[in-house]
Coordinates of C-alpha atoms in Angstrom, one line a residue:
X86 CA -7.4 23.3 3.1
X87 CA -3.4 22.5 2.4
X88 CA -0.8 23.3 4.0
X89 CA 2.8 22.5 3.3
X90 CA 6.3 22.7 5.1
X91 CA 9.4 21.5 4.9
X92 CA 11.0 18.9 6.8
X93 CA 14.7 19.3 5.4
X94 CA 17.1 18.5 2.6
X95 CA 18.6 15.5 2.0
X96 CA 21.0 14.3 -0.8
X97 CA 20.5 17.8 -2.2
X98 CA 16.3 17.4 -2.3
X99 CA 14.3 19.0 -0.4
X100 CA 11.8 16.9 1.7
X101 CA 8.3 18.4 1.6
X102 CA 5.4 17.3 3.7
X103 CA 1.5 18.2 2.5
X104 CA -1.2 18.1 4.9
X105 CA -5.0 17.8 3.4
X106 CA -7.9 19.0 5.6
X107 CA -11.5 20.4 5.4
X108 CA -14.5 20.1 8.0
X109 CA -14.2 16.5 8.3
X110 CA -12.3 14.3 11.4
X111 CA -10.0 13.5 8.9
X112 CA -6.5 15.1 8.6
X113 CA -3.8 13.2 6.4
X114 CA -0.1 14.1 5.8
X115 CA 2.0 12.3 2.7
X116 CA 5.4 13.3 1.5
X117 CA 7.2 14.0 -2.1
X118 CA 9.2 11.1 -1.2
X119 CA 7.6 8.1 -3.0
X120 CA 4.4 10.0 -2.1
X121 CA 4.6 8.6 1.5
X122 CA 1.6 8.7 3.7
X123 CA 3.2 9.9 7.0
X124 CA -0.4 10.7 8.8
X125 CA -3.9 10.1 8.6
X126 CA -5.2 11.5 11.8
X127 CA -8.9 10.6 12.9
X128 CA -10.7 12.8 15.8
X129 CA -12.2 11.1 18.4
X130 CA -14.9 11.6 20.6
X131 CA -12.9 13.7 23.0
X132 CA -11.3 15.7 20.4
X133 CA -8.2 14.4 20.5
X134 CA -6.5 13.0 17.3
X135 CA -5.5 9.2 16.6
X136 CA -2.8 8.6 13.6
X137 CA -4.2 5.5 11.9
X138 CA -0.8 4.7 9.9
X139 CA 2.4 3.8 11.1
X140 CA 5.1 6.8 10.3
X141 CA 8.7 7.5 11.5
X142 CA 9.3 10.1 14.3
X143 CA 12.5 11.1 12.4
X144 CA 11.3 12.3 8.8
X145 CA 15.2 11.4 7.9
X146 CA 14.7 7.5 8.6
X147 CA 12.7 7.5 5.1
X148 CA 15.3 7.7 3.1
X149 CA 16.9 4.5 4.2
X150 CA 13.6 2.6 4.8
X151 CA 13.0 -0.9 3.6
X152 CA 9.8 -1.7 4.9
X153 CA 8.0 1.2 2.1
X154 CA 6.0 3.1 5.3
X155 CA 3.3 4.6 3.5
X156 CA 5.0 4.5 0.1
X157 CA 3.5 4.3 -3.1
X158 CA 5.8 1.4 -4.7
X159 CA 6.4 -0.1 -8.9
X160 CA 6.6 0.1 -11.3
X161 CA 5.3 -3.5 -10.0
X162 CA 4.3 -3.9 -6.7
X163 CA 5.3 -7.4 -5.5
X164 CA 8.3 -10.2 -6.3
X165 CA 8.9 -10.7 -9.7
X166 CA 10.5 -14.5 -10.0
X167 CA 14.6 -14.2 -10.7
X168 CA 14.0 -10.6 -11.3
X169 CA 13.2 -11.2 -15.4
X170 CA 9.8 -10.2 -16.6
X171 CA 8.7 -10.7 -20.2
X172 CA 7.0 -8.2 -22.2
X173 CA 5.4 -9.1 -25.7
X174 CA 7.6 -12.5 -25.9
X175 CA 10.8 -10.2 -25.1
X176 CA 12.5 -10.8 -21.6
X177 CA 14.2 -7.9 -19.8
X178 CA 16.7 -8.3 -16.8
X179 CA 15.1 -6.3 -13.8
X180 CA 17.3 -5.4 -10.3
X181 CA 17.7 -8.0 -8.5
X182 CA 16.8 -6.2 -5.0
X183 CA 15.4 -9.3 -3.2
X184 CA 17.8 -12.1 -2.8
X185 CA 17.7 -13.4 -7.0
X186 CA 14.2 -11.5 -7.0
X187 CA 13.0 -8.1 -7.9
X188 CA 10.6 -6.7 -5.2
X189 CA 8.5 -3.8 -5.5
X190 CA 10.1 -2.1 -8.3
X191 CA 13.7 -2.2 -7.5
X192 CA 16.1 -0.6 -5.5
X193 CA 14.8 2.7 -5.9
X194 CA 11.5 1.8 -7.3
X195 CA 9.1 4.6 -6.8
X196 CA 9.3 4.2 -3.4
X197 CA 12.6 5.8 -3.0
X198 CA 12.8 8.4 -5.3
X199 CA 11.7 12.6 -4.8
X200 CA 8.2 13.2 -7.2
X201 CA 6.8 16.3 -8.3
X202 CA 4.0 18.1 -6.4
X203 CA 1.1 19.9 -7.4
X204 CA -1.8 20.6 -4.9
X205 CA -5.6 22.0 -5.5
X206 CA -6.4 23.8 -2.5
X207 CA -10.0 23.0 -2.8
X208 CA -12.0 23.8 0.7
X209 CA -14.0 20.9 0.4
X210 CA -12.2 18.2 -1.9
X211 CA -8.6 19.0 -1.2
X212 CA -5.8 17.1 -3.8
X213 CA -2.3 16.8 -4.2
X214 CA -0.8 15.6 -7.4
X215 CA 2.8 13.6 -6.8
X216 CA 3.9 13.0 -10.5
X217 CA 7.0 11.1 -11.9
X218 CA 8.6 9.9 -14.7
X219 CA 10.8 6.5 -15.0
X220 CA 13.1 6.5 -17.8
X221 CA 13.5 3.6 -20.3
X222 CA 15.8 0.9 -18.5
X223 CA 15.4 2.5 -15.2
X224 CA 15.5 -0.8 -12.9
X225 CA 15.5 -3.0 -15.6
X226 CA 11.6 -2.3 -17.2
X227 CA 11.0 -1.0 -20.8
X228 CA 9.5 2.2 -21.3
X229 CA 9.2 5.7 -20.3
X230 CA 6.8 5.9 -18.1
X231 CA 5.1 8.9 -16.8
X232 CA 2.8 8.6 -13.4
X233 CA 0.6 10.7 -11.6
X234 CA -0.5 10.1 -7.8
X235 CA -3.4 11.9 -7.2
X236 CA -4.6 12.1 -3.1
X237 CA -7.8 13.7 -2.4
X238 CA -9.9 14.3 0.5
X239 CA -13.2 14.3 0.6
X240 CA -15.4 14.5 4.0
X241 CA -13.9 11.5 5.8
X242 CA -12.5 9.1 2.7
X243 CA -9.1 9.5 0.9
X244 CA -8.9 8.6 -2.3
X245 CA -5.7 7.4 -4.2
X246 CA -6.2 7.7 -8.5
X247 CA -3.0 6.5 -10.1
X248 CA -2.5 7.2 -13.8
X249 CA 0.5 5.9 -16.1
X250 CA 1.5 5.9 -19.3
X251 CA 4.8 4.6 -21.7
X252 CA 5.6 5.0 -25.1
X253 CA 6.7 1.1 -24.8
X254 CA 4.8 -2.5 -24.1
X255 CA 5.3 -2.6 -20.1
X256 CA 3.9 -3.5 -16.6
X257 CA 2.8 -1.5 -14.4
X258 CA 0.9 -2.7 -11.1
X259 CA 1.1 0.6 -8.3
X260 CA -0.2 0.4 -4.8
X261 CA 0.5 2.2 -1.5
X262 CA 2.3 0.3 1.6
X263 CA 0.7 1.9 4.6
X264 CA 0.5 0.1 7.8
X265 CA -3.2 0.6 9.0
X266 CA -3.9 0.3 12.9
X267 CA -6.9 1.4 14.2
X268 CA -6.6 0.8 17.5
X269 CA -6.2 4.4 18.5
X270 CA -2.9 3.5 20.5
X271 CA -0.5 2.7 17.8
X272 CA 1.7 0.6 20.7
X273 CA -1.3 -1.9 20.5
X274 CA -1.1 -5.0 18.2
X275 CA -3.6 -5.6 15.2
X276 CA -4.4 -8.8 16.3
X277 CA -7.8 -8.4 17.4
X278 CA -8.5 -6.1 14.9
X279 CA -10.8 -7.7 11.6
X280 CA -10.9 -7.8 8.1
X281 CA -13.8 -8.6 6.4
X282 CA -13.7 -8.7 2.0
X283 CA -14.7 -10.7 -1.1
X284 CA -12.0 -12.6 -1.2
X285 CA -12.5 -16.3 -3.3
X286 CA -9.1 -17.3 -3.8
X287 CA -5.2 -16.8 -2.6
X288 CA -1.9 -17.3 -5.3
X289 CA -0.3 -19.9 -3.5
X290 CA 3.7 -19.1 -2.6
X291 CA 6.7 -21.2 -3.1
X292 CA 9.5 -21.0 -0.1
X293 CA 10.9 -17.6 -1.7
X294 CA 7.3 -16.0 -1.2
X295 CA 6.7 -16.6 -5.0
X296 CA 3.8 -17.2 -6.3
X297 CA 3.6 -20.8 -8.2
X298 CA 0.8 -20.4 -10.6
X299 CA -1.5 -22.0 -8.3
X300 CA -4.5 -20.5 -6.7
X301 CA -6.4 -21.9 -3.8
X302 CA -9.2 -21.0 -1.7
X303 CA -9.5 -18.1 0.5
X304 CA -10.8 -19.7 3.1
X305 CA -8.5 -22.8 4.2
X306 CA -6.3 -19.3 5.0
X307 CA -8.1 -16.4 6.1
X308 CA -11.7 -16.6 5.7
X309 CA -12.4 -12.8 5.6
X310 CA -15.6 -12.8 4.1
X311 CA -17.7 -13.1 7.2
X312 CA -14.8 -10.8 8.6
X313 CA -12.0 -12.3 11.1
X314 CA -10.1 -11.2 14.1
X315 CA -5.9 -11.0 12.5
X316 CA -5.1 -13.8 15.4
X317 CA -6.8 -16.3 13.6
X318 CA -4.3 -16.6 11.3
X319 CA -2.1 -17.4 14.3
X320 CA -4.3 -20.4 14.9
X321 CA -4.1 -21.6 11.6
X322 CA -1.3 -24.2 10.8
X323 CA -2.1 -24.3 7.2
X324 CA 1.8 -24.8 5.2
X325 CA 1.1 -20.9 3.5
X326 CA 1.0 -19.3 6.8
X327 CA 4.1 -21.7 8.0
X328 CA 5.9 -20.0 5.3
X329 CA 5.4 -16.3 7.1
X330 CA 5.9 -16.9 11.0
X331 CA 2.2 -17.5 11.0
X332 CA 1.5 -14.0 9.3
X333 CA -0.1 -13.2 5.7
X334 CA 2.2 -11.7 3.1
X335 CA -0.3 -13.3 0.2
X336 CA -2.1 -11.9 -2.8
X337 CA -6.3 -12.2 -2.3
X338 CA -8.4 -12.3 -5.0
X339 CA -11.5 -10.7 -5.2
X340 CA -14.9 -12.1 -6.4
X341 CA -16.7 -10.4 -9.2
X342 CA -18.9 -8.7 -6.7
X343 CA -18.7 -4.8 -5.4
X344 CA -18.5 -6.1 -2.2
X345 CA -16.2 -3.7 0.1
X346 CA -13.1 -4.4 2.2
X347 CA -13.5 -3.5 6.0
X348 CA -10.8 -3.2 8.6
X349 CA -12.7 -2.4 11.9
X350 CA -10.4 -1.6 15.3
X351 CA -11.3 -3.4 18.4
X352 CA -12.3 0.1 19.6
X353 CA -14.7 0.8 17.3
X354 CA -12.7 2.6 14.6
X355 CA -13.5 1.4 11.2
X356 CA -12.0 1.7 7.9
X357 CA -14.1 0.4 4.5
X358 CA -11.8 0.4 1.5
X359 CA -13.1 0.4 -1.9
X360 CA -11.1 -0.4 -5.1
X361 CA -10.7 -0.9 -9.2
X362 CA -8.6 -3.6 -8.5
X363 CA -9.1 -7.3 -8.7
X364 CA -7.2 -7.8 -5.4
X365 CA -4.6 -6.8 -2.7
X366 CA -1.7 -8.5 -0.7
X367 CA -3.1 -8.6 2.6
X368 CA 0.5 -8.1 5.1
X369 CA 0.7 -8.5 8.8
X370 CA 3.9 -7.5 9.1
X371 CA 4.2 -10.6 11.4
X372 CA 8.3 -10.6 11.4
X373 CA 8.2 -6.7 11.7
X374 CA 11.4 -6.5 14.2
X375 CA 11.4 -4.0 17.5
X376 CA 14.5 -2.0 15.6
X377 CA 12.2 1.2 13.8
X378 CA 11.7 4.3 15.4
X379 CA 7.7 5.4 14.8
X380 CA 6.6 8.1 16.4
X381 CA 4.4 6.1 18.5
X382 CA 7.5 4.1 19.9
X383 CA 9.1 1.4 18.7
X384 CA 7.8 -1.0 15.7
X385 CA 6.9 -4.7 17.1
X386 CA 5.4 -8.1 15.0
X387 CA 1.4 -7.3 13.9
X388 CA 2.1 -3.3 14.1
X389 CA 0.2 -2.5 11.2
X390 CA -1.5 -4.1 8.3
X391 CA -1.2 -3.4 4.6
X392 CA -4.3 -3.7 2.2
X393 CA -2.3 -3.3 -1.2
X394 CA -4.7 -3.1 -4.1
X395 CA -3.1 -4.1 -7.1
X396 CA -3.6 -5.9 -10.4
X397 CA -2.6 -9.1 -10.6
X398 CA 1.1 -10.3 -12.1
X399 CA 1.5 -11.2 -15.0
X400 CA 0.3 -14.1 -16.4
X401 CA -2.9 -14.8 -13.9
X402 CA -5.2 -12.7 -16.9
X403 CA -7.7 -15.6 -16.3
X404 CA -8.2 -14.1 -12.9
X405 CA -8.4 -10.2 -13.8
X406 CA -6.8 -7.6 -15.1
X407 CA -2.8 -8.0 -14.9
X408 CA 0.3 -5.5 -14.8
X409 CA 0.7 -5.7 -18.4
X410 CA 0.3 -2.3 -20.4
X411 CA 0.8 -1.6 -24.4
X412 CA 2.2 1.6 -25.2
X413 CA -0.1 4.3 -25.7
X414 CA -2.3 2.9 -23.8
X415 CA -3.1 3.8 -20.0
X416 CA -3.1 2.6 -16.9
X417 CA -5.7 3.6 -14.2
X418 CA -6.6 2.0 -10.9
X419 CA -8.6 4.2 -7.8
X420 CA -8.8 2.9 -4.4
X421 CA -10.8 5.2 -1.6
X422 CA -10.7 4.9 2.5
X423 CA -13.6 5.5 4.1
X424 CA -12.8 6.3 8.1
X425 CA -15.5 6.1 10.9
X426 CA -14.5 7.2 14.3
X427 CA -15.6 5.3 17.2
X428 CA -19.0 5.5 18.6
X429 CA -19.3 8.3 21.2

């Protein structure tokens, strides 16, 4: 089932809001601006539901967001060093939106800008297509590039499909920015919630959060694959987690296994992500400050954590696949959540 409402206009766009639901415990709410996961809402076993994501109690505080709540962000998710990327030997000057970097596509990126929405009010696999189209040059990147979002829910698992396509030699590397916490109390800490993947190795960052070409092992910084409690990484005095006030903010690489990712609350809630992609900036939020307004109350450090599935940037193709993408060719990348409620 899909319903969908309005929640205002702004700038002269009107903000939409489209809630998926079938016979599941699974509800989830996302927005045409920068396809924005307000709400995914699991029943528990009194009946009662739990918002999983962390979402703004005024829908008007989106538009000047810059932590990317629920946002599906690119053209590139990620810093791009002194915001110039290279495309087919040519270099391209991108917005600099990040001190001398380029972060997450831009100022606007996709983030920030209204996209197109289609639904298929399917009773048991409900969608909504968000769709887009960045224009050659916008924030810097060649190309005109047209993207499809596609969320659908099926039973208890959302699935994200992205699609893209340019008639020029680009990059391209989409994710979404929610902040998971399955605690049930959004006012509790992630910290002794765990995260268990196949991660084998971890880009290294320079002071600026860059990556330096380097990549080192998983483990001497989160070693996720037997799954780990979040305040380990508080216990760790390893120089990368120095670097963000003992928090991660780092790109993971997976093994060559099918292995899944699996975020489990300390109440029992349990969330198993699986994904096209050969890994995903794990983010704490660790210097999250108390100033947002949520809807649960105020934000805090270790709110939420962000799984961000992406490809790698450019230049790590020894790795897996990277953000680079020939014209006429496209892009495609899935990644599904898979919610258990707690046990009754």
């Amino acid at each position: 089932m899909i319903k969908q409402k309005e929640l205002g206009t702004y700038s002269g766009e009107i903000l939409t809001e489209t809630e998926l639901s079938n016979d599941s415990s699974l509800r989830v709410t996302a927005l045409n601006l920068g396809c924005r996961i307000n709400g995914i809402y699991l029943t528990n076993e009194k009946g009662e539901e739990e918002n999983l994501v962390l979402a703004y109690e005024d829908p008007a505080d989106y538009l000047t967001d810059g932590n990317a709540l629920g946002a599906v962000v690119g053209r590139v998710a990620g810093r791009i060093p002194d915001a110039e990327a290279e495309v087919e030997g040519k270099k391209y000057s991108l917005t600099k939106n990040h001190g001398d970097h380029h972060l997450h596509g831009g100022e606007k990126g996709f983030a920030n800008v209204f996209w197109d929405v289609a639904i298929h009010d399917d009773e048991k696999k409900p969608a909504v297509v968000f769709s887009y189209t960045a224009e050659d040059g916008e924030e810097g990147y060649p190309g005109r590039l047209e993207v499809t979002v596609t969320y659908t829910l099926d039973q208890d698992t959302l699935t994200i499909d992205y699609k893209a396509s340019s008639d020029k030699a680009t990059l391209v590397s989409l994710t979404n920015h929610s902040y998971f916490n399955l605690s049930g109390d959004l006012q509790s800490s992630i910290l002794n919630q765990t995260l268990k993947g196949p991660a084998e190795g971890v880009l290294e960052l320079d002071a600026e959060l860059i990556p330096t070409g380097e990549v080192l092992p998983a483990s001497d910084i989160f070693p996720m694959k037997d799954g780990e409690a979040i305040n380990t990484i508080k216990k760790n005095d390893h120089p990368q987690l120095l670097l963000t006030g003992r928090g991660l903010d780092h790109f993971f690489v997976w093994a060559k296994t099918k292995e899944d990712i699996v975020f489990a609350g300390d109440t029992g809630i349990k969330m198993t992500v699986q994904t096209t992609e050969p890994g995903a900036v794990i983010y704490t939020a660790a210097q999250m400050g108390d100033d947002l307004k949520l809807k649960n109350g105020p934000s805090f450090p270790f709110a939420g954590l962000c799984i961000e599935t992406q490809r790698l940037p450019a230049g790590f193709s020894s790795q897996g696949k990277t953000s680079e993408l020939k014209a006429g060719e496209t892009y495609q990348a899935s990644t599904s959540f898979h919610f258990a409620p707690r046990l009754k």
